[in-house]
XYZ file of C-alpha atoms in Angstrom:
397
model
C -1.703 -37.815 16.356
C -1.328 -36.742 12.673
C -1.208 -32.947 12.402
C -4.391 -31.887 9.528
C -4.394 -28.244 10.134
C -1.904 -25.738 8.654
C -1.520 -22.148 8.862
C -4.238 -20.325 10.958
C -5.021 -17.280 10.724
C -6.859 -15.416 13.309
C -8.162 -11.337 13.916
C -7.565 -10.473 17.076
C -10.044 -7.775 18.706
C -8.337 -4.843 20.701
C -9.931 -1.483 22.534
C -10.238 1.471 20.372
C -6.655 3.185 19.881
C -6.759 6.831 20.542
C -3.439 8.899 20.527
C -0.995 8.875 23.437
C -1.638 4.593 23.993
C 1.097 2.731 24.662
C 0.471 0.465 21.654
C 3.101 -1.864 22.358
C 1.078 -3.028 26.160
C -2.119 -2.990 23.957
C -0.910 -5.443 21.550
C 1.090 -7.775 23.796
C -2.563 -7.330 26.541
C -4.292 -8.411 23.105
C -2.601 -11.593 22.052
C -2.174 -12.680 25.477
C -5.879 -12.259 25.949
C -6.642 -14.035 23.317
C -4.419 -16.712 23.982
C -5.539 -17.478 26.882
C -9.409 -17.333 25.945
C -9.636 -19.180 22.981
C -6.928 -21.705 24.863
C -4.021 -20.660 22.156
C -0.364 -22.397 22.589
C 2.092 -19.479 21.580
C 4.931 -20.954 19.684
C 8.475 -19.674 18.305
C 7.834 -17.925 15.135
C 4.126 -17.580 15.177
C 3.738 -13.898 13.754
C 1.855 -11.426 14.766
C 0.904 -8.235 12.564
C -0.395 -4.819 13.671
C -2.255 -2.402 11.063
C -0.349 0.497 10.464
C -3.505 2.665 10.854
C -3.630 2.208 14.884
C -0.128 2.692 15.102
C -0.716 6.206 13.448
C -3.491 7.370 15.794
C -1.383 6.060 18.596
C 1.336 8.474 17.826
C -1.323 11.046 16.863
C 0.248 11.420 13.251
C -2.262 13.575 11.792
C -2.208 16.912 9.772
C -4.815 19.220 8.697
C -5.561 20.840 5.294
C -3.765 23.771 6.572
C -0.582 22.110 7.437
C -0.601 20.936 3.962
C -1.027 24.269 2.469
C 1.892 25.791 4.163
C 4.350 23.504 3.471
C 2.947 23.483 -0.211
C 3.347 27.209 -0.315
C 6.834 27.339 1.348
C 8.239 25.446 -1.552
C 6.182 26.829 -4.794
C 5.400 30.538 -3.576
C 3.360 32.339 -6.164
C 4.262 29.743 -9.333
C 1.185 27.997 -10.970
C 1.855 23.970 -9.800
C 1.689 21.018 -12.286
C -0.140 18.342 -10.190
C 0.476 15.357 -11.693
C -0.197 11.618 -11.572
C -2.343 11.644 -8.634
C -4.332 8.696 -7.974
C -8.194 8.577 -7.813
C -9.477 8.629 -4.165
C -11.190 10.547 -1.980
C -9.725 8.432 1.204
C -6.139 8.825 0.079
C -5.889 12.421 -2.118
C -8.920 14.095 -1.719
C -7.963 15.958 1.067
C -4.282 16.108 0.595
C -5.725 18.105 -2.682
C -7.519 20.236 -0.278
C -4.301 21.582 0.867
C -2.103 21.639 -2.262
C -5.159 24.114 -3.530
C -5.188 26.101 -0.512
C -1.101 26.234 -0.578
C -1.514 27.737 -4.295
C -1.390 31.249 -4.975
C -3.298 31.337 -8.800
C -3.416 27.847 -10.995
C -3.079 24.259 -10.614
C -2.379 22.159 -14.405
C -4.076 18.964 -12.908
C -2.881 16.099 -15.225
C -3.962 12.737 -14.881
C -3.065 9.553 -16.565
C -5.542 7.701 -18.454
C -7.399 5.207 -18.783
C -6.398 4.604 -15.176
C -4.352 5.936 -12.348
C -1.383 4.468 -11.072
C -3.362 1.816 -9.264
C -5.866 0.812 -11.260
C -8.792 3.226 -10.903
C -10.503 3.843 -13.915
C -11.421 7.069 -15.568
C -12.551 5.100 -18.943
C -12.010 1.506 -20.056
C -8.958 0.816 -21.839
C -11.223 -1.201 -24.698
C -13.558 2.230 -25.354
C -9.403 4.198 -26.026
C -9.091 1.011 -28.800
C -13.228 2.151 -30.060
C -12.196 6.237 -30.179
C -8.782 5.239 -32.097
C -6.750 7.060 -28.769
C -3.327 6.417 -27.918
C -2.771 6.787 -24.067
C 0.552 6.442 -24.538
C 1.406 9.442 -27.127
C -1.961 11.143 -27.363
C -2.104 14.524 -24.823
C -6.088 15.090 -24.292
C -7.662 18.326 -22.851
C -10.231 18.071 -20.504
C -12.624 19.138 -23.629
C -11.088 16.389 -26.201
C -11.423 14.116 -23.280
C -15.103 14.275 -22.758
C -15.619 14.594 -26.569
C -14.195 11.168 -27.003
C -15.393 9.442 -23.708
C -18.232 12.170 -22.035
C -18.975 11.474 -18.400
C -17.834 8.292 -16.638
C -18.142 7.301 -12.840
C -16.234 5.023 -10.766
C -16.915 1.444 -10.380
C -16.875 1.379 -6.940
C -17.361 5.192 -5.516
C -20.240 6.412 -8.093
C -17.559 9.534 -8.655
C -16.771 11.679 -11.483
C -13.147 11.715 -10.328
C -12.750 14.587 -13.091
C -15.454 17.212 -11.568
C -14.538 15.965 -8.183
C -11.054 17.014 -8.219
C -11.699 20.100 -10.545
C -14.495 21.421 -7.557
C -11.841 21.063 -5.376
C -9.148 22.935 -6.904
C -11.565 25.823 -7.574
C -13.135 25.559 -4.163
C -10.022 28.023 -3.058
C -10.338 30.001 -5.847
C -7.986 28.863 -7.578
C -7.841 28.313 -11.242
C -7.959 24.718 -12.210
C -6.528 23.564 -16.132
C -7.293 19.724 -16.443
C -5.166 17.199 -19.071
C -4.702 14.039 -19.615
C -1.024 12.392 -20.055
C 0.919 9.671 -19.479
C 4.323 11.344 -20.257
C 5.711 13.148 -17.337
C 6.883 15.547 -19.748
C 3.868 16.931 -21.015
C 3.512 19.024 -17.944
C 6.540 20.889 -19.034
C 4.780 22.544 -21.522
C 2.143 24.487 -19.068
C 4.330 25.036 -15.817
C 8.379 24.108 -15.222
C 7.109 23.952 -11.067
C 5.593 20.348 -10.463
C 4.197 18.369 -7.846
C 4.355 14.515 -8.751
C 1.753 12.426 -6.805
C 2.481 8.745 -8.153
C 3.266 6.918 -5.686
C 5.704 3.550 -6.866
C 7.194 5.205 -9.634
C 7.813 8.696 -8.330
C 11.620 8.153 -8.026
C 11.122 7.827 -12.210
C 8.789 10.496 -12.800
C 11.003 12.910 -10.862
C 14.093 11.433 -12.524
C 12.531 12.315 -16.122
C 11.533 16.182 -14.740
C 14.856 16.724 -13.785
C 16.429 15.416 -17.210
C 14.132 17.954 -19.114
C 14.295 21.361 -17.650
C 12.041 21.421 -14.482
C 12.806 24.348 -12.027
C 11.043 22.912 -9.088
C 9.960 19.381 -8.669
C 8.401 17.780 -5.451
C 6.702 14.489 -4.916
C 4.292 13.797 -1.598
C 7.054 12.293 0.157
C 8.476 15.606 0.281
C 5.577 17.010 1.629
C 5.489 17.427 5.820
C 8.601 15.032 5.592
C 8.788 17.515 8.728
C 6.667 18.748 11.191
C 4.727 21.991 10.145
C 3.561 24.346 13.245
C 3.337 20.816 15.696
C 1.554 18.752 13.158
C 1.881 15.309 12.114
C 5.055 14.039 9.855
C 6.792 11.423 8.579
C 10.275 11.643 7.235
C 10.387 8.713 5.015
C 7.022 9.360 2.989
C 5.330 12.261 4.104
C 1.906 12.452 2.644
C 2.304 9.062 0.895
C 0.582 6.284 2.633
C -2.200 9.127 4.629
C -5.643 8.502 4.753
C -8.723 11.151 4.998
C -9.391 11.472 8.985
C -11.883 14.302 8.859
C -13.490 16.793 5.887
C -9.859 18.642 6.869
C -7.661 16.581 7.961
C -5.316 13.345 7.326
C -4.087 10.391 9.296
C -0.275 9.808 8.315
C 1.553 6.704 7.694
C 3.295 5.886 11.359
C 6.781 7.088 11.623
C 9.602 5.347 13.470
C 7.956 1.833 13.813
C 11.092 -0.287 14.317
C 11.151 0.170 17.649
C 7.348 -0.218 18.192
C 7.615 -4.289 16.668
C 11.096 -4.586 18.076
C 9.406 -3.907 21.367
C 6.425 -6.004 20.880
C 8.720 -8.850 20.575
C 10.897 -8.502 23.223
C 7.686 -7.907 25.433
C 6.445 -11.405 24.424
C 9.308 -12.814 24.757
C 9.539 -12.053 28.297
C 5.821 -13.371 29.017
C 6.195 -16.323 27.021
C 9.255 -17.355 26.236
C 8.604 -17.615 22.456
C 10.309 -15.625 20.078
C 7.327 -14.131 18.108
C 7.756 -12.295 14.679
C 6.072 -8.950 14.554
C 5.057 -6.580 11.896
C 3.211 -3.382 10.836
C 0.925 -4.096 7.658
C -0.574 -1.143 5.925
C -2.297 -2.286 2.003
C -1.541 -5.591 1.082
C -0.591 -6.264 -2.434
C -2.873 -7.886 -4.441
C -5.276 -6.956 -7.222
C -9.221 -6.842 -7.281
C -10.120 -8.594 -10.809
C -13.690 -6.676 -11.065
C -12.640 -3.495 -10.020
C -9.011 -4.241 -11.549
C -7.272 -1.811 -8.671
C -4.031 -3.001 -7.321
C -4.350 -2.662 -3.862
C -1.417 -1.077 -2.946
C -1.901 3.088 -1.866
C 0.688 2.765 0.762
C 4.512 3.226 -0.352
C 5.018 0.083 1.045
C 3.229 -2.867 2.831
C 5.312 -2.893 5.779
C 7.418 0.188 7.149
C 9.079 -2.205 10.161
C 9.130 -6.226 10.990
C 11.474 -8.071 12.756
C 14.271 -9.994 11.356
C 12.405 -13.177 11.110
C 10.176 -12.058 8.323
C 13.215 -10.796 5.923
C 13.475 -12.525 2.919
C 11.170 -14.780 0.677
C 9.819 -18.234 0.831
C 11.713 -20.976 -0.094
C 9.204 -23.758 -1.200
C 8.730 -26.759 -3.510
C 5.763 -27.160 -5.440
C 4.532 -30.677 -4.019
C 2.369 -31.206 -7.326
C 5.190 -30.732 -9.436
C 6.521 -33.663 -7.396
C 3.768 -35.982 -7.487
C 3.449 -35.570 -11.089
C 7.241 -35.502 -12.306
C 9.442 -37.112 -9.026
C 6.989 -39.300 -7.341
C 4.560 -39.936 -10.351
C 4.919 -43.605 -10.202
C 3.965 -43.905 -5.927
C 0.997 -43.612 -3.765
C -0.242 -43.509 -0.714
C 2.187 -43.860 2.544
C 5.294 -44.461 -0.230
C 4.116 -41.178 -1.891
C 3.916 -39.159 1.397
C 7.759 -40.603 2.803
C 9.123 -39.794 -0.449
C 8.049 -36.212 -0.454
C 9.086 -35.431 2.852
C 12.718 -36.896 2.735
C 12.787 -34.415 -0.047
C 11.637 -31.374 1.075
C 14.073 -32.164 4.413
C 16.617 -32.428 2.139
C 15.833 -29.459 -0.114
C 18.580 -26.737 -1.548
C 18.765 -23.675 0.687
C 18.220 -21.236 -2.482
C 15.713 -23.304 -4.714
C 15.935 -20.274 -7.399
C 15.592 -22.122 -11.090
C 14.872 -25.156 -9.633
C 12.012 -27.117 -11.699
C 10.842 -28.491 -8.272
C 9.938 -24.537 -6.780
C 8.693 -23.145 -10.325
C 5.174 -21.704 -9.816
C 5.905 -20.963 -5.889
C 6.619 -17.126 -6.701
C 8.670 -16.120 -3.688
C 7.287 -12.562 -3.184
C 8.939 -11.037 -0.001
C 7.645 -12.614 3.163
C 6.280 -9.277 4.267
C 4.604 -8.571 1.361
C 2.417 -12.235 1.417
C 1.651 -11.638 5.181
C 0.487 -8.139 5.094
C -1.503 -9.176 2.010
C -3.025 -11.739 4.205
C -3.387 -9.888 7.199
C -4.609 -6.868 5.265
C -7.464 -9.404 3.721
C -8.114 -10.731 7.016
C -8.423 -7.637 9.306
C -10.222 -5.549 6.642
C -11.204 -1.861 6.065
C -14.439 -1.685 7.665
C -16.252 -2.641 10.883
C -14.309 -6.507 12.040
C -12.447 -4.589 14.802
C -9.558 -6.862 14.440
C -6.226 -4.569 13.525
C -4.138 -7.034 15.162
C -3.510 -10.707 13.497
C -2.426 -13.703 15.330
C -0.613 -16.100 12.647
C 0.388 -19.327 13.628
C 2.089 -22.193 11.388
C 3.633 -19.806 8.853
C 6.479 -20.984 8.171
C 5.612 -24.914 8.598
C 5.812 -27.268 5.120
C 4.436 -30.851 4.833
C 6.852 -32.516 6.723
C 6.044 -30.732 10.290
């Protein structure tokens, strides 16, 4: 019988994971499970992707404002701390601000870029900069020029005065709190030569420019509990980057050490199966929201571990270029044979090739965790595992 369904994609529900599961038996219990009720046929390189949040809990990588504050305060001491570049979000900063203000002995220079943080959260639209004649690029605002030209905005999505809400904050723990507005990592120079840089993809830059011009201490949140801190949560890779707000004082960390985790996971199905299974931890996917114009991408990356299976990028032919340029002048049956025989026959690195233009071959982990991230969700589904199947078919299979 002619095959007419391609890829499926499928959430897969799972008990609640609380810290000290053996994630691995949970995962392989889960797609098993669901295998056998929905009457599933595992097959060799079906995928199967695991949010990175239940990972986390499972290793009970957490840290508390506290934490936070004494690593802060082991590497600035007394100096006032440029915080700069952080993005806009009271899941993801909020309370990793908590503890860089308790970690401070006297003043925090909070400067923010403008219109928008790193990934796309507003603080003022880009057009009303073009209506006030401002320059985000070259023009340093105060936190009174700033609400002179553009007076009190919220966000889109959160109803938050990001400004106030970060400022209350800071001076929660007494500490004083400056606030400008800057896109040039060097601007900071001129109110404190001690810095904390909070961007998140171009850090290694920002840190790069402080260094050229005559910072004395410069940190970004990867650096921060890259190491355990009195028993607390860690991760050596990207410390605070990739953490999300667990309680009013405390943060759940991106998972540590997850090779083994997926490695394991496949070897485990293997051995019920007898398929080969690709396996990965997903945190954000990567893909923009055109209303709210973020780019959904908080985590340092979209997968911290997969198996070897899903290294690489796609390497596809655009079958409309075909039947409008190769194939124009066939139909039907004739049409359908000629496009096969040519995608069986296609170049192992299609690269410049007319045939794949339009395909953008984004890394393979980067379009699954983008759909897996789209498919399990944030919220309520319950389904933090994803059952893939048909991947990496084409037309011809």
């Amino acid at each position: 019988m002619e095959r007419v369904v391609g890829t499926v994609v499928r959430g897969l529900r799972c008990p609640i994971i609380n810290k000290g599961d053996n994630i691995e038996e949970i995962v392989v219990d889960s797609v098993l499970k669901a295998a056998e009720v929905e009457k599933l046929t595992i097959n060799d390189r079906d995928i199967v992707t695991i949010t990175e949040s239940i990972v986390a809990r499972a290793q009970d990588n957490y840290a508390t404002v506290d934490h936070i504050a004494k690593d802060v305060q082991s590497k600035f001491g007394d100096d006032t701390i440029g915080v700069i570049f952080p993005i806009l979000s009271r899941n993801r900063f909020a309370i990793c601000l908590r503890g860089i203000a308790k970690g401070t002995a006297k003043k925090i220079v909070l400067m923010l870029s403008y219109p928008s943080d790193e990934v796309g959260n507003h603080l003022v639209d880009i057009d009303t900069l073009d209506e006030k004649g401002v320059n985000p690029w070259t023009d340093v605002l105060s936190e009174k020029e700033f609400r002179g030209h553009f007076g009190y905005n919220k966000h889109t999505f959160t109803g938050i005065d990001y400004i106030d809400y970060y400022k209350s904050i800071i001076e929660e723990y007494g500490v004083e709190c400056e606030v400008i507005f800057s896109n040039n990592a060097k601007t900071i120079l001129d109110y404190t030569k001690n810095v904390l840089t909070c961007d998140i993809h171009s850090r290694f830059r920002t840190k790069r420019i402080l260094n050229a011009n005559g910072v004395e201490k410069v940190y970004s949140l990867d650096d921060i509990l890259s190491e355990s801190v009195d028993g607390s949560g860690y991760n050596e890779a990207y410390g605070l980057l990739g953490s999300n707000k667990a309680t009013e004082d405390s943060v759940k960390l991106f998972p540590r050490n997850c090779q083994p985790v997926v490695d394991t996971i496949q070897v485990m199905l293997r051995e019920k199966t007898g398929k080969t299974v690709e396996v990965m931890v997903y945190g954000d996917g990567a893909f923009k929201d055109p209303v709210g114009k973020i780019w959904e991408l908080a985590d340092p990356v979209v997968s911290p571990a997969y198996t070897a299976g899903l290294d690489g990028t796609p390497n596809e032919i655009k079958l409309k270029y075909l039947a409008d340029n190769n194939f124009a002048d066939l139909r039907g049956d004739e049409l359908k044979k000629a496009i096969n025989e040519f995608i069986e026959n296609k170049e192992e690195d299609l690269v410049g090739a007319m045939e794949s233009q339009g395909t953008t071959p984004r890394k393979l982990t980067d379009l699954i965790g983008s759909l897996s991230d789209l498919t399990s969700g944030s919220g309520d589904k319950g389904t933090p595992i994803v059952f893939i199947q048909g991947y990496f078919d084409n037309f011809t299979k």
